[in-house]
Coordinates of C-alpha atoms in Angstrom, one line a residue:
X1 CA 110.7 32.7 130.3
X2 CA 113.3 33.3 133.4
X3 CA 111.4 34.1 136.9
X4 CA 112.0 37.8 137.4
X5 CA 111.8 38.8 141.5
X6 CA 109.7 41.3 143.2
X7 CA 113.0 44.2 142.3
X8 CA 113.6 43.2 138.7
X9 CA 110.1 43.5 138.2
X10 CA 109.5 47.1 139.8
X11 CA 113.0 48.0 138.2
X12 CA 111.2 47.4 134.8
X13 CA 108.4 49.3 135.7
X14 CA 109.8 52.2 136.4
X15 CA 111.9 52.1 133.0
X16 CA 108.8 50.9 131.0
X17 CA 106.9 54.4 132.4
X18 CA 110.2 56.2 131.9
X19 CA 109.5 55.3 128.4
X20 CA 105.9 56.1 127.8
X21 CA 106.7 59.4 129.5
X22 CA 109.0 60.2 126.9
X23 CA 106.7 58.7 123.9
X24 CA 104.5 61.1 124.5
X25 CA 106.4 64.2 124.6
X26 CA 107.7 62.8 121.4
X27 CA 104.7 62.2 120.5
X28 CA 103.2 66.2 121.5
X29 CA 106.4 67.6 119.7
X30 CA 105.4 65.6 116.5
X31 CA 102.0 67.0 116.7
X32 CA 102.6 71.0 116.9
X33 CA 105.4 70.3 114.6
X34 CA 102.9 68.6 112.1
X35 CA 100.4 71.7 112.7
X36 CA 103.2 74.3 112.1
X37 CA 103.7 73.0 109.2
X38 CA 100.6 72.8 108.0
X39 CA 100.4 76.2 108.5
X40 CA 103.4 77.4 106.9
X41 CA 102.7 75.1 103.9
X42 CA 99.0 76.0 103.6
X43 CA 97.6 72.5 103.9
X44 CA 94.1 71.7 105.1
X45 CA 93.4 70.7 108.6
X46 CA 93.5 66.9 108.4
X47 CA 96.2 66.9 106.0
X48 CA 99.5 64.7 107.1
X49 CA 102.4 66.2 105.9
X50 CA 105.0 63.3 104.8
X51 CA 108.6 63.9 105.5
X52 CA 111.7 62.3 104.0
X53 CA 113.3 59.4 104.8
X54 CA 115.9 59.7 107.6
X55 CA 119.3 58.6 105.7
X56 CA 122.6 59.9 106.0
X57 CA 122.9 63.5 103.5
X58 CA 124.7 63.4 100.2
X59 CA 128.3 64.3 99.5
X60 CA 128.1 67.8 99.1
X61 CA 128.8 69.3 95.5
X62 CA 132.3 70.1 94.5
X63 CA 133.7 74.1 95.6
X64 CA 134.5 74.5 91.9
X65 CA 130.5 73.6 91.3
X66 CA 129.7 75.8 94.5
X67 CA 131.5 78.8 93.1
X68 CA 130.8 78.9 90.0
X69 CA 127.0 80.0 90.0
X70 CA 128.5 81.9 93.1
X71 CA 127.5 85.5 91.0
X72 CA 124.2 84.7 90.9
X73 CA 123.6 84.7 94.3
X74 CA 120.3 86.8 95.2
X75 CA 122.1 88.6 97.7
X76 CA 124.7 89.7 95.4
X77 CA 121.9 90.7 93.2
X78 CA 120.6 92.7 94.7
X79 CA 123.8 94.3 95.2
X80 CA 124.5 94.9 91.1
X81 CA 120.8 96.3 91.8
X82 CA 122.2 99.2 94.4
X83 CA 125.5 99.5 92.7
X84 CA 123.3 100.4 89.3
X85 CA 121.1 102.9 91.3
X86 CA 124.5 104.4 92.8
X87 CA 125.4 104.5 89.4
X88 CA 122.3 106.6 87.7
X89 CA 122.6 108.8 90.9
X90 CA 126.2 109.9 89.1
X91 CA 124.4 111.0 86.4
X92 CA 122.0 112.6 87.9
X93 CA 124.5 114.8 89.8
X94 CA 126.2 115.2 86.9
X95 CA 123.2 116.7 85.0
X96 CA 122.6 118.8 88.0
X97 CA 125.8 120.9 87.8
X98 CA 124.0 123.3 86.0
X99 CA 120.8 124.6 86.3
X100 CA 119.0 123.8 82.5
X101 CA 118.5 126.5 80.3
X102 CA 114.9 128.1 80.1
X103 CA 113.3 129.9 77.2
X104 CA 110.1 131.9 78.2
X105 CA 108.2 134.2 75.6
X106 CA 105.9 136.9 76.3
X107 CA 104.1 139.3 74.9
X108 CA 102.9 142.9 76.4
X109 CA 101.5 146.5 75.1
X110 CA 103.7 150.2 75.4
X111 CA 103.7 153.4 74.0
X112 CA 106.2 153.3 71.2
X113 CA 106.2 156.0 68.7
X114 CA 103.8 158.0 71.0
X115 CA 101.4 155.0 70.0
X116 CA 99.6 151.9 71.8
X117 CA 101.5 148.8 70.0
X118 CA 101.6 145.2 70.8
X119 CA 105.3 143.5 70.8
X120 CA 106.3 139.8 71.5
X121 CA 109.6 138.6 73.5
X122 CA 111.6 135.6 73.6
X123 CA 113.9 135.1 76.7
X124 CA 116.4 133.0 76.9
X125 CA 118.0 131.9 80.7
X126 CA 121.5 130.2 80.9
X127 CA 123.7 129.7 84.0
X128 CA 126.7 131.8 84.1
X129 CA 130.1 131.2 84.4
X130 CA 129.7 127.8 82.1
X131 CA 132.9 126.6 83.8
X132 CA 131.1 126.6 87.1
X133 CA 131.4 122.8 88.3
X134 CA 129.8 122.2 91.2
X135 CA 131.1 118.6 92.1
X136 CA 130.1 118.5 95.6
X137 CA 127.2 116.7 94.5
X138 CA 128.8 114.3 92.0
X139 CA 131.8 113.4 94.8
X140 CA 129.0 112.3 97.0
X141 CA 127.5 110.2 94.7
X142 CA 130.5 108.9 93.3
X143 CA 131.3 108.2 97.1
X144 CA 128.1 105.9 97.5
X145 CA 128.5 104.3 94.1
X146 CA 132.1 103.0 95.8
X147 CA 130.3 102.1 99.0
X148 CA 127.7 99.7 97.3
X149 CA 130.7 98.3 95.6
X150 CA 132.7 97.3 98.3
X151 CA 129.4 96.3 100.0
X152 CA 128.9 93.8 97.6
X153 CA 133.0 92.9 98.0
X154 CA 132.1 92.1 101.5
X155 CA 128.8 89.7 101.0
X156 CA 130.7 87.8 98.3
X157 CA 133.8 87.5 100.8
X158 CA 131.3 86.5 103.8
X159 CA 129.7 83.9 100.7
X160 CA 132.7 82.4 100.1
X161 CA 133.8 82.0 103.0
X162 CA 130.4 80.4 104.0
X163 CA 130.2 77.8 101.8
X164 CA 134.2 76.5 102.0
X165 CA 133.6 76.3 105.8
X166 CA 130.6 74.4 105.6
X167 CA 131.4 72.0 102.8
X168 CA 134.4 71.3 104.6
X169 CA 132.1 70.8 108.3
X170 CA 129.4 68.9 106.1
X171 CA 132.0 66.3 105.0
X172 CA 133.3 66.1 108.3
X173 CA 129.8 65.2 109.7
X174 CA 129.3 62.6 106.9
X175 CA 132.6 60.8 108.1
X176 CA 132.0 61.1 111.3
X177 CA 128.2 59.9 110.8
X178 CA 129.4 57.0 108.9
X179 CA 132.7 56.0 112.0
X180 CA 130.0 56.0 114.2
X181 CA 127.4 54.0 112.4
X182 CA 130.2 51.4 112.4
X183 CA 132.5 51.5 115.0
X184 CA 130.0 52.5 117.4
X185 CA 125.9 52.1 116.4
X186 CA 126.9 48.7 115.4
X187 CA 128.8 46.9 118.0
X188 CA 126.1 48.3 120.8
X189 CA 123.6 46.4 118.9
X190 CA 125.4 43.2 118.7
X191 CA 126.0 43.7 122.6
X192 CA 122.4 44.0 123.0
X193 CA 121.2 41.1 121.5
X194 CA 124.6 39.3 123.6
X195 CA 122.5 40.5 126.7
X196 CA 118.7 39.7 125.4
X197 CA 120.6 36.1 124.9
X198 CA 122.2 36.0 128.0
X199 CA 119.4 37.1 130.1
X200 CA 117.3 34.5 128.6
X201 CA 119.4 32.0 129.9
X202 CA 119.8 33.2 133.3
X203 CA 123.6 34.4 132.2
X204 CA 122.8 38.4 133.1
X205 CA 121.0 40.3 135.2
X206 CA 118.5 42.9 134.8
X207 CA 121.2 45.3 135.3
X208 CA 122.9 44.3 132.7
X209 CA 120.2 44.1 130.5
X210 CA 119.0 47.4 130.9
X211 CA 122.8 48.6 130.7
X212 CA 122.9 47.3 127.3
X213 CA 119.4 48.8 126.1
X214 CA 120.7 52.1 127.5
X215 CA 123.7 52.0 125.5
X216 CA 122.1 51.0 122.1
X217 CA 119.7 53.6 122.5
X218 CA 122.2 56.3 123.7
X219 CA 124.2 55.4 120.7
X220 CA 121.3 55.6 118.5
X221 CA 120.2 58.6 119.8
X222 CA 123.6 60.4 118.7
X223 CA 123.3 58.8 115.7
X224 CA 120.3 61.0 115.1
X225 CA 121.7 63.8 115.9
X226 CA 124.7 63.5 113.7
X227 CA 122.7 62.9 110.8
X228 CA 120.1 65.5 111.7
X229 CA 123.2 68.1 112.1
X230 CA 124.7 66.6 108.4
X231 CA 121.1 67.9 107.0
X232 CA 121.3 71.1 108.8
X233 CA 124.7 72.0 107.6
X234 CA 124.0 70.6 104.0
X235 CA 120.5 73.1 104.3
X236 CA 122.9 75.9 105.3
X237 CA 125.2 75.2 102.4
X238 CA 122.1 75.7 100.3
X239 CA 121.5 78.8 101.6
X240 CA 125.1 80.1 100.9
X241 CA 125.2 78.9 97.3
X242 CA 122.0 80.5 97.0
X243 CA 120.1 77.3 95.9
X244 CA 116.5 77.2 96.4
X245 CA 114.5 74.5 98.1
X246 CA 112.7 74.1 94.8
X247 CA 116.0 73.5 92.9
X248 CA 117.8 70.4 92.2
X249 CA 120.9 70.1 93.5
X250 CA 124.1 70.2 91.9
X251 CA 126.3 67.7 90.5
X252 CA 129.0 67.0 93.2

């Protein structure tokens, strides 16, 4: 073990509290992250919730895969459900043109005859002219039933769109995960372990130590968040192709 003087020493000191101050905000975030999700997944108070391994996302499925079940998306479904109601609601105008015919039957008491008698009626009620239209009501409807068409038009254009911009940004966070996994992650590591080696033999500093700890680390640390952005992005692809959490994923 090399001698270490009075500076190196306190220089490590003040990195080594540096570190526990930020294991334990790690640590706090972990723990109301753990509680939120017990709440949102309705586990028991002691329950651990276990998460997935940390490895780089999946290619994401081919667009001809992505589009195809593209129809079926909820929002779009609902949609159809508006442009059907749209659609009854042009029937209804149309039935409302004309007021329906009534029929009403009575019965009253007269003189008739210069006697008392009882006589029974049937009334019939129709609308007249019969070639009254009265479209006003069927243009408005009609006008709504276009609306919830092009409604749905847009939301399947904005759907689209959505998921050929974020395949295409998913596989350019994959790439650029992998590059820097290689080119990067790796050759900080093997310049760590250079420095652990050369400090043990007196060959580096403690500058130069901790120069190549903070590099490794920095470079893991964007690491991390390049994969953590490849999951995002691969979530919000879900999302677009309207793919449950619950639901495998599809072939790429």
């Amino acid at each position: 073990v090399r001698y270490l003087t009075p500076l190196e020493r306190a220089r490590l000191a003040i990195l080594g509290e540096a570190a526990e101050q930020e294991i334990a905000s790690a640590e706090g975030k972990h723990s109301e992250a753990t509680a939120l999700f017990r709440a949102l997944l309705a586990l028991p108070p002691d329950a651990v919730p276990q998460t997935a391994p940390f490895a780089p996302a999946g290619a994401p499925p081919s667009l001809e895969v992505l589009l195809k079940h593209l129809d079926d998306h909820p929002a779009l479904a609902a949609n159809d459900q508006d442009i059907e109601a749209a659609r009854a609601g042009v029937d209804v105008a149309r039935a409302n043109r004309f007021a329906d015919p009534t029929i009403g039957v009575f019965r009253e008491r007269d003189f008739l005859g210069g006697a008392r008698r009882d006589y029974n009626g049937v009334m019939l009620s129709v609308q007249l002219p019969l070639w009254n239209l009265n479209s006003g009501g069927v243009a408005r409807a009609q006008a709504e039933t276009d609306q919830a068409r092009e409604r749905r038009a847009v939301v399947r254009r904005d759907l689209e769109a959505r998921l050929r911009q974020g395949r295409l940004h998913l596989g350019h966070l994959i790439e650029q995960a992998e590059r820097y996994r290689e080119r990067l992650l790796g050759p900080a590591r093997q310049l760590l372990d250079l420095a652990r080696r050369g400090f043990e033999t007196g060959e580096q500093n403690v500058l130069a130590l901790v120069d190549a700890y903070n590099t490794y680390f920095d470079a893991e640390v964007r690491y991390h968040e390049l994969l953590q952005e490849s999951w995002q992005e691969a979530a919000e692809l879900r999302l677009a192709a309207g793919v449950a959490l619950t639901q495998p994923e599809a072939a790429p």
